[in-house]
mmCIF file of C-alpha atoms and ligand atoms in Angstrom:
data_model
loop_
_atom_site.group_PDB
_atom_site.id
_atom_site.type_symbol
_atom_site.label_atom_id
_atom_site.label_comp_id
_atom_site.label_asym_id
_atom_site.label_seq_id
_atom_site.Cartn_x
_atom_site.Cartn_y
_atom_site.Cartn_z
ATOM 1 C CA UNK A 1 197.796 78.573 122.358
ATOM 2 C CA UNK A 2 197.162 80.628 125.352
ATOM 3 C CA UNK A 3 197.064 78.532 128.442
ATOM 4 C CA UNK A 4 194.653 79.723 131.076
ATOM 5 C CA UNK A 5 196.581 80.490 134.209
ATOM 6 C CA UNK A 6 196.086 81.523 137.754
ATOM 7 C CA UNK A 7 196.018 85.209 138.348
ATOM 8 C CA UNK A 8 196.231 87.259 141.448
ATOM 9 C CA UNK A 9 194.185 90.340 142.128
ATOM 10 C CA UNK A 10 194.170 92.583 145.160
ATOM 11 C CA UNK A 11 190.746 92.490 146.812
ATOM 12 C CA UNK A 12 189.884 94.695 149.752
ATOM 13 C CA UNK A 13 188.977 92.442 152.694
ATOM 14 C CA UNK A 14 186.478 94.992 153.905
ATOM 15 C CA UNK A 15 184.565 96.370 150.928
ATOM 16 C CA UNK A 16 185.620 93.883 148.285
ATOM 17 C CA UNK A 17 186.835 96.418 145.745
ATOM 18 C CA UNK A 18 189.538 95.379 143.337
ATOM 19 C CA UNK A 19 190.133 98.905 142.107
ATOM 20 C CA UNK A 20 193.755 99.894 142.584
ATOM 21 C CA UNK A 21 193.585 102.557 139.916
ATOM 22 C CA UNK A 22 195.916 100.441 137.830
ATOM 23 C CA UNK A 23 195.434 99.596 134.185
ATOM 24 C CA UNK A 24 195.584 95.975 135.197
ATOM 25 C CA UNK A 25 193.371 93.987 137.486
ATOM 26 C CA UNK A 26 195.299 90.771 137.700
ATOM 27 C CA UNK A 27 198.903 89.772 138.009
ATOM 28 C CA UNK A 28 200.729 86.568 137.337
ATOM 29 C CA UNK A 29 202.089 86.289 140.820
ATOM 30 C CA UNK A 30 200.954 87.183 144.269
ATOM 31 C CA UNK A 31 203.917 89.408 145.081
ATOM 32 C CA UNK A 32 203.328 91.560 142.013
ATOM 33 C CA UNK A 33 199.661 91.953 142.888
ATOM 34 C CA UNK A 34 200.548 92.939 146.435
ATOM 35 C CA UNK A 35 203.226 95.357 145.236
ATOM 36 C CA UNK A 36 200.695 97.020 142.984
ATOM 37 C CA UNK A 37 198.189 97.306 145.806
ATOM 38 C CA UNK A 38 200.758 98.769 148.195
ATOM 39 C CA UNK A 39 201.884 101.223 145.525
ATOM 40 C CA UNK A 40 198.246 102.320 145.248
ATOM 41 C CA UNK A 41 198.103 103.055 148.990
ATOM 42 C CA UNK A 42 196.489 99.811 149.957
ATOM 43 C CA UNK A 43 197.643 98.351 153.214
ATOM 44 C CA UNK A 44 198.047 94.952 154.747
ATOM 45 C CA UNK A 45 196.937 95.050 158.361
ATOM 46 C CA UNK A 46 196.630 91.999 160.552
ATOM 47 C CA UNK A 47 196.569 89.746 157.526
ATOM 48 C CA UNK A 48 193.851 91.774 155.813
ATOM 49 C CA UNK A 49 194.374 93.765 152.679
ATOM 50 C CA UNK A 50 192.535 97.071 152.840
ATOM 51 C CA UNK A 51 191.918 99.667 150.154
ATOM 52 C CA UNK A 52 192.563 103.314 151.085
ATOM 53 C CA UNK A 53 188.863 103.947 151.718
ATOM 54 C CA UNK A 54 188.702 101.212 154.323
ATOM 55 C CA UNK A 55 191.824 102.087 156.230
ATOM 56 C CA UNK A 56 191.479 103.684 159.611
ATOM 57 C CA UNK A 57 194.113 104.875 162.025
ATOM 58 C CA UNK A 58 195.545 101.838 163.758
ATOM 59 C CA UNK A 59 195.434 103.685 167.063
ATOM 60 C CA UNK A 60 192.220 105.724 167.179
ATOM 61 C CA UNK A 61 190.124 104.522 164.244
ATOM 62 C CA UNK A 62 189.966 107.939 162.610
ATOM 63 C CA UNK A 63 190.631 108.568 158.936
ATOM 64 C CA UNK A 64 194.347 108.029 158.460
ATOM 65 C CA UNK A 65 196.656 110.518 156.860
ATOM 66 C CA UNK A 66 199.250 107.912 155.987
ATOM 67 C CA UNK A 67 198.058 105.193 153.730
ATOM 68 C CA UNK A 68 199.839 101.968 153.123
ATOM 69 C CA UNK A 69 203.214 101.605 154.711
ATOM 70 C CA UNK A 70 203.472 103.508 157.949
ATOM 71 C CA UNK A 71 206.557 105.221 159.247
ATOM 72 C CA UNK A 72 209.468 103.016 160.221
ATOM 73 C CA UNK A 73 208.532 99.426 160.860
ATOM 74 C CA UNK A 74 204.946 100.333 161.607
ATOM 75 C CA UNK A 75 203.174 98.941 158.618
ATOM 76 C CA UNK A 76 199.864 100.442 159.650
ATOM 77 C CA UNK A 77 197.742 103.395 158.584
ATOM 78 C CA UNK A 78 197.949 106.290 160.996
ATOM 79 C CA UNK A 79 196.157 109.630 161.340
ATOM 80 C CA UNK A 80 198.070 112.890 161.665
ATOM 81 C CA UNK A 81 198.092 112.796 165.405
ATOM 82 C CA UNK A 82 199.198 109.241 165.801
ATOM 83 C CA UNK A 83 201.719 109.390 163.024
ATOM 84 C CA UNK A 84 203.467 112.037 165.099
ATOM 85 C CA UNK A 85 203.035 109.812 168.104
ATOM 86 C CA UNK A 86 204.710 106.922 166.344
ATOM 87 C CA UNK A 87 207.512 109.084 165.039
ATOM 88 C CA UNK A 88 208.062 110.449 168.520
ATOM 89 C CA UNK A 89 208.299 107.010 170.001
ATOM 90 C CA UNK A 90 212.061 107.172 169.915
ATOM 91 C CA UNK A 91 213.198 108.698 173.175
ATOM 92 C CA UNK A 92 213.720 112.341 172.417
ATOM 93 C CA UNK A 93 214.591 113.666 175.868
ATOM 94 C CA UNK A 94 212.523 116.801 175.391
ATOM 95 C CA UNK A 95 214.246 119.161 177.782
HETATM 96 ZN ZN1 ZN C 101 187.889 98.703 150.905
HETATM 97 ZN ZN1 ZN C 102 194.864 108.145 165.228
#
């Protein structure tokens, strides 16, 4: 028999899409579903899972250039400008 189980699917908290571009729509465990979403440029921000279309720059709200995992520990979408800003956050001592 096939026992019906509980499956996990990434769902965008903003637009509700479940489309990660994957061949699969559901996974047997939450971590696998999240991994798949992250691999497809989805992003978890402030406890919300957002598809690429719904992500905006964490700083200015513009269309981000980085999707999913941001640079370093900044797990946020960032636009070009603010990605540079985040990368430059380390003291660089620009002469
Ligand atoms: Zn969305
Ligand atoms: Zn920005």
